[in-house]
């Protein structure tokens, strides 16, 4: 009789595990389907045009310069973007070179195999769908897979991984921006992949094999080339791995970083003569006819820094008001502060430090909340980390009121995620603007 009870108990545990894994797979599949459905409408906004201008110049003129001298054929994408600066009397896109270079390679393949042309309207629509699928939707799905793998490292019960995975998939801006061509989604994908190797190696939950350090370095370097501010998390993780595994992290991690960094800095030096980002020389933006001489709307804001910080966190564009599930990330920080024996205490403190430094950077260097986008989009790369920092919550939901609070926060977050999916670009589209604070401008 006892053996029968034990067998039934084991079978129930196995069924529960299979159900939980199936639920996670279903969430990722649903996220993929919704992203693909978003491709029905393609949007040639500034984030796409600024990179397509470079793709056009590289393929049609063999140059990184996106302007058109008097005797040259006009670049059709250059007038559609405000993200450009002047160097030696010529115009360049302000976007880092890696993503435009990858888009150029994909366009050349599509042109060779299918005959698609950037200048043909129908072909351009098809190219935008292809590029968005390759560099954004696929990155969104891969990010969710690596996020689920990190959850498996630190949360034993598969059922407890469902809510954080659903929160990242549907309760953040990623659902809205995955069907859009941008750098934030692939940058976040590489950030999560980097964290998987860093956290797994640092915690001892993954074997310290050479290829894991190599892929940590590769993913970390791609974070830098795709979404430079997110590099703060790579630096913090890299410092920890260098302390724990100095030889492997330096040798194999450095080799992993070498390729992407060589491409990035090689292009920057060849084109501009300097490895520094264009954003570090503001005067180059203010050429004659530049939009930034007389910016409009949200780009013309000059709010006090304290007010700006409030609105990017808890105000009109506030990520913690639009997506309150992210607030649970502070649970790990609180535990780390007050309970020195908290497992992986240093990880929570490092995540807090990275978020603080990133916020200080944006407070000091920006004033427009990321432009005409739903929510403060420059925090997107931090959102998976904040959800991971809520691990004490995911593991400790035992009482009904725990679940009630978490599901309420998740419901609000999913509502905001759905709004971002319906209208990712625009001003005052957030429910916080419509119902609480009023329009920004």
Coordinates of C-alpha atoms in Angstrom, one line a residue:
X1 CA 0.0 0.0 0.0
X2 CA 2.8 2.4 0.9
X3 CA 4.6 1.6 -2.3
X4 CA 1.4 2.4 -4.3
X5 CA 0.9 5.7 -2.6
X6 CA 4.6 6.6 -3.3
X7 CA 4.2 5.7 -6.9
X8 CA 1.0 7.8 -7.2
X9 CA 2.8 10.7 -5.5
X10 CA 5.8 10.5 -7.9
X11 CA 3.4 10.3 -10.9
X12 CA 1.6 13.4 -9.7
X13 CA 4.9 15.3 -9.3
X14 CA 5.9 14.3 -12.8
X15 CA 2.6 15.3 -14.3
X16 CA 2.8 18.6 -12.5
X17 CA 6.3 19.2 -13.9
X18 CA 5.2 18.2 -17.4
X19 CA 2.3 20.6 -17.1
X20 CA 4.5 23.5 -16.0
X21 CA 7.0 23.0 -18.8
X22 CA 4.1 22.8 -21.3
X23 CA 2.7 26.0 -19.9
X24 CA 6.1 27.8 -20.4
X25 CA 6.3 26.5 -23.9
X26 CA 2.8 27.7 -24.6
X27 CA 3.6 31.2 -23.3
X28 CA 6.6 31.4 -25.6
X29 CA 4.6 30.1 -28.5
X30 CA 1.8 32.6 -27.9
X31 CA 4.4 35.4 -27.7
X32 CA 5.8 34.4 -31.0
X33 CA 2.3 34.3 -32.6
X34 CA 1.4 37.7 -31.4
X35 CA 4.7 39.1 -32.6
X36 CA 4.2 37.6 -36.0
X37 CA 0.7 39.0 -36.1
X38 CA 2.2 42.4 -35.5
X39 CA 4.0 42.2 -38.8
X40 CA 0.8 42.8 -40.6
X41 CA 1.5 46.5 -40.2
X42 CA 5.1 47.7 -40.8
X43 CA 6.2 51.1 -39.6
X44 CA 8.9 53.0 -41.4
X45 CA 9.7 55.2 -38.4
X46 CA 12.9 56.9 -37.4
X47 CA 14.5 53.8 -35.8
X48 CA 14.1 51.9 -39.1
X49 CA 14.8 54.8 -41.5
X50 CA 18.0 55.8 -39.7
X51 CA 19.4 52.3 -40.3
X52 CA 18.0 51.8 -43.7
X53 CA 19.7 55.1 -44.8
X54 CA 23.0 53.4 -44.0
X55 CA 22.0 50.2 -45.7
X56 CA 21.1 52.1 -48.8
X57 CA 24.4 54.0 -48.9
X58 CA 26.5 50.9 -48.3
X59 CA 24.8 48.9 -51.0
X60 CA 24.1 51.6 -53.6
X61 CA 27.1 53.9 -53.1
X62 CA 29.7 51.9 -51.2
X63 CA 29.9 54.5 -48.4
X64 CA 28.7 55.0 -44.8
X65 CA 27.7 58.6 -45.6
X66 CA 24.0 58.9 -45.9
X67 CA 23.7 62.4 -47.6
X68 CA 23.6 63.0 -51.3
X69 CA 26.0 65.5 -52.9
X70 CA 24.6 67.6 -55.8
X71 CA 25.6 65.2 -58.5
X72 CA 24.6 62.1 -56.6
X73 CA 21.3 60.1 -56.4
X74 CA 19.3 61.1 -53.3
X75 CA 19.2 58.6 -50.4
X76 CA 15.4 58.1 -50.0
X77 CA 15.8 57.3 -46.3
X78 CA 18.0 60.2 -45.2
X79 CA 15.1 62.8 -45.1
X80 CA 13.0 60.4 -43.0
X81 CA 15.4 60.4 -40.0
X82 CA 16.5 62.9 -37.4
X83 CA 19.2 60.7 -36.1
X84 CA 22.1 62.0 -38.1
X85 CA 25.2 64.2 -37.6
X86 CA 27.7 66.0 -39.6
X87 CA 31.3 65.0 -40.1
X88 CA 33.7 66.7 -42.5
X89 CA 30.8 68.3 -44.3
X90 CA 28.9 65.0 -44.8
X91 CA 26.1 63.3 -42.9
X92 CA 26.3 60.0 -41.0
X93 CA 23.6 58.1 -39.0
X94 CA 24.1 58.2 -35.3
X95 CA 23.2 54.6 -34.9
X96 CA 26.1 52.2 -34.0
X97 CA 27.4 50.2 -37.0
X98 CA 26.6 46.6 -36.0
X99 CA 22.9 46.4 -36.6
X100 CA 23.0 48.4 -40.0
X101 CA 25.8 46.1 -41.1
X102 CA 23.8 43.0 -40.3
X103 CA 20.8 44.5 -42.1
X104 CA 23.0 45.2 -45.1
X105 CA 24.1 41.6 -45.2
X106 CA 20.5 40.3 -45.1
X107 CA 19.4 42.8 -47.8
X108 CA 22.2 41.7 -50.1
X109 CA 21.1 38.0 -49.7
X110 CA 17.4 38.9 -50.3
X111 CA 18.4 41.0 -53.3
X112 CA 20.4 38.2 -54.8
X113 CA 17.9 35.4 -54.1
X114 CA 14.6 37.2 -54.5
X115 CA 15.4 40.4 -56.5
X116 CA 14.0 42.7 -53.8
X117 CA 15.0 46.4 -54.1
X118 CA 15.0 49.0 -51.3
X119 CA 13.5 51.6 -53.6
X120 CA 10.5 49.5 -54.5
X121 CA 7.6 50.0 -52.1
X122 CA 6.3 46.5 -52.0
X123 CA 9.8 45.1 -51.8
X124 CA 10.6 47.5 -49.0
X125 CA 7.6 46.4 -47.0
X126 CA 8.7 42.8 -47.4
X127 CA 12.3 43.6 -46.5
X128 CA 11.1 45.4 -43.3
X129 CA 9.1 42.4 -42.3
X130 CA 12.0 40.1 -43.0
X131 CA 14.5 42.3 -41.0
X132 CA 12.0 42.8 -38.2
X133 CA 11.5 39.0 -37.9
X134 CA 15.3 38.3 -38.0
X135 CA 16.5 40.9 -35.7
X136 CA 13.6 41.6 -33.4
X137 CA 11.0 38.8 -33.2
X138 CA 13.6 36.0 -33.2
X139 CA 15.6 38.0 -30.5
X140 CA 12.4 38.3 -28.5
X141 CA 11.8 34.5 -28.5
X142 CA 15.4 33.7 -27.8
X143 CA 15.4 36.1 -24.9
X144 CA 12.4 34.3 -23.4
X145 CA 14.1 31.0 -23.8
X146 CA 17.2 32.1 -22.0
X147 CA 15.1 33.8 -19.3
X148 CA 13.4 30.5 -18.7
X149 CA 16.8 28.8 -18.5
X150 CA 17.9 31.3 -15.8
X151 CA 14.7 30.7 -13.9
X152 CA 15.4 27.0 -14.0
X153 CA 18.8 27.6 -12.4
X154 CA 17.4 29.4 -9.3
X155 CA 13.8 28.3 -8.9
X156 CA 13.4 24.6 -8.4
X157 CA 9.6 24.3 -8.8
X158 CA 8.7 24.6 -12.5
X159 CA 5.3 26.0 -11.7
X160 CA 6.8 29.0 -9.9
X161 CA 8.6 30.0 -13.2
X162 CA 5.3 30.5 -15.1
X163 CA 4.4 34.0 -13.7
X164 CA 7.8 35.7 -14.2
X165 CA 8.0 34.3 -17.8
X166 CA 4.5 35.6 -18.5
X167 CA 5.4 38.9 -17.0
X168 CA 8.4 39.3 -19.3
X169 CA 6.6 38.1 -22.4
X170 CA 3.4 40.1 -22.0
X171 CA 3.7 42.5 -19.0
X172 CA 6.6 44.6 -20.4
X173 CA 7.2 46.7 -23.5
X174 CA 8.8 43.7 -25.3
X175 CA 5.4 42.5 -26.7
X176 CA 4.9 45.9 -28.3
X177 CA 8.3 46.5 -29.7
X178 CA 9.2 43.0 -30.9
X179 CA 7.2 43.5 -34.2
X180 CA 9.1 46.8 -34.6
X181 CA 12.7 47.2 -36.0
X182 CA 14.7 48.5 -33.2
X183 CA 17.9 47.8 -31.2
X184 CA 16.4 47.4 -27.8
X185 CA 14.9 43.9 -28.2
X186 CA 18.1 42.3 -29.7
X187 CA 20.1 44.2 -27.1
X188 CA 18.0 42.8 -24.3
X189 CA 18.2 39.3 -25.8
X190 CA 22.0 39.5 -25.7
X191 CA 21.8 40.9 -22.1
X192 CA 19.7 37.9 -20.9
X193 CA 21.9 35.4 -22.7
X194 CA 25.0 37.1 -21.1
X195 CA 23.3 36.9 -17.7
X196 CA 22.5 33.2 -18.2
X197 CA 26.2 32.4 -18.6
X198 CA 27.4 34.9 -16.0
X199 CA 24.9 33.8 -13.3
X200 CA 25.3 30.1 -14.0
X201 CA 29.1 30.2 -13.9
X202 CA 29.3 32.6 -11.0
X203 CA 26.8 30.6 -8.8
X204 CA 28.5 27.3 -9.7
X205 CA 25.2 26.0 -11.2
X206 CA 26.9 25.6 -14.6
X207 CA 30.3 23.9 -15.2
X208 CA 33.1 26.3 -15.8
X209 CA 33.8 25.1 -19.4
X210 CA 35.7 27.3 -21.8
X211 CA 32.8 27.6 -24.3
X212 CA 30.5 29.1 -21.6
X213 CA 33.1 31.9 -20.9
X214 CA 33.4 32.4 -24.7
X215 CA 29.7 32.8 -25.2
X216 CA 29.5 35.1 -22.1
X217 CA 32.1 37.3 -23.9
X218 CA 30.4 37.1 -27.2
X219 CA 27.0 38.0 -25.9
X220 CA 28.4 40.8 -23.7
X221 CA 30.2 42.4 -26.6
X222 CA 27.0 42.2 -28.7
X223 CA 25.2 44.1 -25.9
X224 CA 27.7 46.9 -26.3
X225 CA 27.3 47.0 -30.1
X226 CA 23.5 46.9 -29.9
X227 CA 22.5 48.9 -26.8
X228 CA 25.6 50.6 -25.3
X229 CA 24.1 51.8 -22.0
X230 CA 23.2 48.2 -21.1
X231 CA 26.9 47.5 -21.1
X232 CA 27.0 48.4 -17.4
X233 CA 25.5 45.0 -16.6
X234 CA 28.2 43.3 -18.7
X235 CA 30.9 45.2 -16.8
X236 CA 29.6 44.2 -13.4
X237 CA 29.1 40.6 -14.4
X238 CA 32.5 40.5 -16.1
X239 CA 34.3 41.9 -13.0
X240 CA 32.7 39.2 -10.9
X241 CA 33.7 36.4 -13.3
X242 CA 37.3 37.8 -13.4
X243 CA 37.4 37.7 -9.6
X244 CA 36.0 34.1 -9.5
X245 CA 37.7 32.7 -12.6
X246 CA 40.5 35.1 -13.6
X247 CA 42.2 32.9 -16.2
X248 CA 39.1 31.5 -18.0
X249 CA 37.2 34.8 -17.9
X250 CA 40.2 36.8 -19.3
X251 CA 41.2 34.3 -21.9
X252 CA 38.0 32.7 -23.2
X253 CA 35.7 35.7 -22.4
X254 CA 38.2 38.0 -24.0
X255 CA 38.3 35.9 -27.2
X256 CA 34.5 35.9 -27.3
X257 CA 34.4 39.7 -27.1
X258 CA 37.1 40.1 -29.8
X259 CA 34.9 39.6 -32.9
X260 CA 32.0 42.0 -32.3
X261 CA 34.3 44.7 -30.7
X262 CA 36.7 44.5 -33.7
X263 CA 33.8 45.0 -36.1
X264 CA 32.4 47.9 -34.1
X265 CA 35.6 49.8 -33.5
X266 CA 37.0 49.0 -36.9
X267 CA 33.9 50.5 -38.6
X268 CA 34.0 53.6 -36.2
X269 CA 37.7 54.2 -36.8
X270 CA 37.4 53.7 -40.6
X271 CA 34.4 56.0 -41.0
X272 CA 34.9 58.7 -38.3
X273 CA 38.6 58.4 -37.3
X274 CA 37.5 57.9 -33.7
X275 CA 36.3 54.9 -31.6
X276 CA 34.0 57.2 -29.6
X277 CA 30.2 57.2 -30.1
X278 CA 28.8 60.1 -32.1
X279 CA 26.6 61.0 -29.1
X280 CA 29.7 62.2 -27.2
X281 CA 30.0 65.2 -29.5
X282 CA 26.8 67.1 -29.3
X283 CA 27.9 69.9 -31.6
X284 CA 27.9 67.5 -34.6
X285 CA 24.1 67.3 -34.3
X286 CA 23.7 71.0 -34.7
X287 CA 24.6 71.3 -38.4
X288 CA 22.6 73.7 -40.6
X289 CA 19.1 72.3 -41.2
X290 CA 19.3 69.8 -38.3
X291 CA 16.1 69.0 -36.5
X292 CA 18.0 69.3 -33.2
X293 CA 18.5 73.0 -33.6
X294 CA 14.8 73.5 -33.1
X295 CA 13.3 70.3 -31.7
X296 CA 9.6 69.9 -31.3
X297 CA 7.2 68.3 -28.8
X298 CA 8.6 65.8 -26.5
X299 CA 12.1 66.5 -27.9
X300 CA 12.0 70.1 -26.7
X301 CA 11.4 69.4 -23.0
X302 CA 13.5 71.0 -20.4
X303 CA 12.1 69.6 -17.2
X304 CA 13.9 69.7 -13.9
X305 CA 15.9 66.6 -13.4
X306 CA 13.9 65.5 -10.3
X307 CA 10.7 65.7 -12.3
X308 CA 12.2 63.9 -15.2
X309 CA 13.3 61.1 -13.0
X310 CA 9.8 60.9 -11.4
X311 CA 8.1 60.6 -14.8
X312 CA 10.4 58.0 -16.2
X313 CA 9.9 55.8 -13.1
X314 CA 6.5 56.5 -11.5
X315 CA 4.9 59.2 -13.7
X316 CA 3.6 59.6 -17.2
X317 CA 6.2 57.3 -18.8
X318 CA 7.0 55.5 -15.6
X319 CA 8.0 51.9 -16.1
X320 CA 7.1 51.0 -12.5
X321 CA 3.6 52.5 -12.9
X322 CA 2.9 51.1 -16.3
X323 CA 4.4 47.8 -15.5
X324 CA 4.1 47.4 -11.7
X325 CA 5.1 43.8 -11.8
X326 CA 8.7 45.2 -12.0
X327 CA 8.4 46.6 -8.5
X328 CA 8.7 43.1 -7.2
X329 CA 12.4 43.2 -8.1
X330 CA 13.0 45.4 -5.1
X331 CA 12.1 42.4 -2.9
X332 CA 15.5 40.9 -3.6
X333 CA 17.2 44.2 -2.8
X334 CA 15.3 44.6 0.5
X335 CA 16.3 41.1 1.5
X336 CA 19.9 41.7 0.6
X337 CA 19.9 44.9 2.7
X338 CA 18.3 43.5 5.8
X339 CA 19.4 39.8 5.7
X340 CA 23.1 39.4 5.1
X341 CA 22.6 35.6 4.8
X342 CA 20.3 36.0 1.7
X343 CA 21.5 33.6 -1.0
X344 CA 23.2 35.3 -3.9
X345 CA 23.1 38.6 -2.0
X346 CA 25.8 40.1 -4.2
X347 CA 23.7 39.5 -7.3
X348 CA 20.8 41.7 -6.0
X349 CA 23.2 44.4 -5.0
X350 CA 24.9 44.4 -8.3
X351 CA 21.6 44.6 -10.1
X352 CA 20.6 47.6 -8.0
X353 CA 23.9 49.3 -8.6
X354 CA 23.6 48.8 -12.4
X355 CA 20.1 50.2 -12.4
X356 CA 21.1 53.3 -10.4
X357 CA 24.1 54.0 -12.7
X358 CA 21.9 53.6 -15.7
X359 CA 19.3 55.9 -14.3
X360 CA 21.9 58.6 -13.5
X361 CA 23.2 58.3 -17.0
X362 CA 19.7 58.9 -18.5
X363 CA 18.9 61.7 -16.1
X364 CA 22.1 63.5 -17.0
X365 CA 22.2 62.8 -20.7
X366 CA 18.5 62.8 -21.9
X367 CA 15.4 64.8 -21.6
X368 CA 12.7 63.3 -23.9
X369 CA 11.8 59.9 -22.4
X370 CA 13.0 58.0 -25.4
X371 CA 10.9 60.1 -27.9
X372 CA 7.5 59.3 -29.2
X373 CA 7.4 55.7 -27.8
X374 CA 5.1 53.9 -25.4
X375 CA 6.8 54.2 -22.0
X376 CA 10.4 54.9 -21.1
X377 CA 11.9 52.5 -23.7
X378 CA 15.5 52.9 -22.6
X379 CA 14.8 50.8 -19.5
X380 CA 13.8 47.8 -21.6
X381 CA 17.1 46.0 -21.3
X382 CA 16.8 46.2 -17.5
X383 CA 13.4 44.7 -17.2
X384 CA 14.4 41.0 -17.4
X385 CA 17.0 41.6 -14.7
X386 CA 14.4 43.3 -12.4
X387 CA 12.1 40.3 -12.8
X388 CA 15.0 38.0 -11.9
X389 CA 15.6 40.1 -8.8
X390 CA 12.1 39.2 -7.7
X391 CA 13.1 35.6 -7.3
X392 CA 12.3 35.7 -3.5
X393 CA 8.7 36.5 -4.5
X394 CA 8.4 33.8 -7.1
X395 CA 9.7 31.2 -4.7
X396 CA 7.7 32.4 -1.7
X397 CA 4.1 32.7 -3.0
X398 CA 2.4 30.4 -0.5
X399 CA -0.7 32.3 0.6
X400 CA -3.7 33.3 -1.4
X401 CA -3.1 37.0 -0.7
X402 CA 0.4 36.7 -2.2
X403 CA -1.1 35.4 -5.4
X404 CA -3.8 38.1 -5.4
X405 CA -1.2 40.9 -5.2
X406 CA 1.1 39.4 -7.8
X407 CA -1.8 38.7 -10.2
X408 CA -3.2 42.2 -9.8
X409 CA 0.2 43.7 -10.6
X410 CA 0.6 41.3 -13.5
X411 CA -2.9 42.3 -14.9
X412 CA -2.0 46.0 -14.9
X413 CA 1.3 45.2 -16.5
X414 CA -0.3 43.1 -19.2
X415 CA -2.8 45.8 -20.0
X416 CA 0.1 48.3 -20.5
X417 CA 1.9 45.6 -22.6
X418 CA -1.2 45.3 -24.8
X419 CA -1.4 49.0 -25.2
X420 CA 2.2 49.1 -26.3
X421 CA 1.5 46.3 -28.7
X422 CA -1.4 48.2 -30.3
X423 CA 0.4 51.6 -30.4
X424 CA 4.1 51.3 -29.8
X425 CA 4.9 54.7 -31.3
X426 CA 3.2 58.0 -30.4
X427 CA 3.0 60.7 -27.7
X428 CA 0.6 60.5 -24.8
X429 CA -0.7 57.0 -25.7
X430 CA -0.1 55.6 -22.2
X431 CA -3.1 55.2 -19.8
X432 CA -1.1 57.1 -17.3
X433 CA -1.3 60.2 -19.6
X434 CA -4.9 59.7 -20.4
X435 CA -6.3 59.1 -16.9
X436 CA -3.8 60.4 -14.3
X437 CA -1.3 63.0 -15.3
X438 CA -2.7 64.4 -18.5
X439 CA -0.8 64.9 -21.8
X440 CA 2.9 65.7 -21.7
X441 CA 2.9 68.2 -24.6

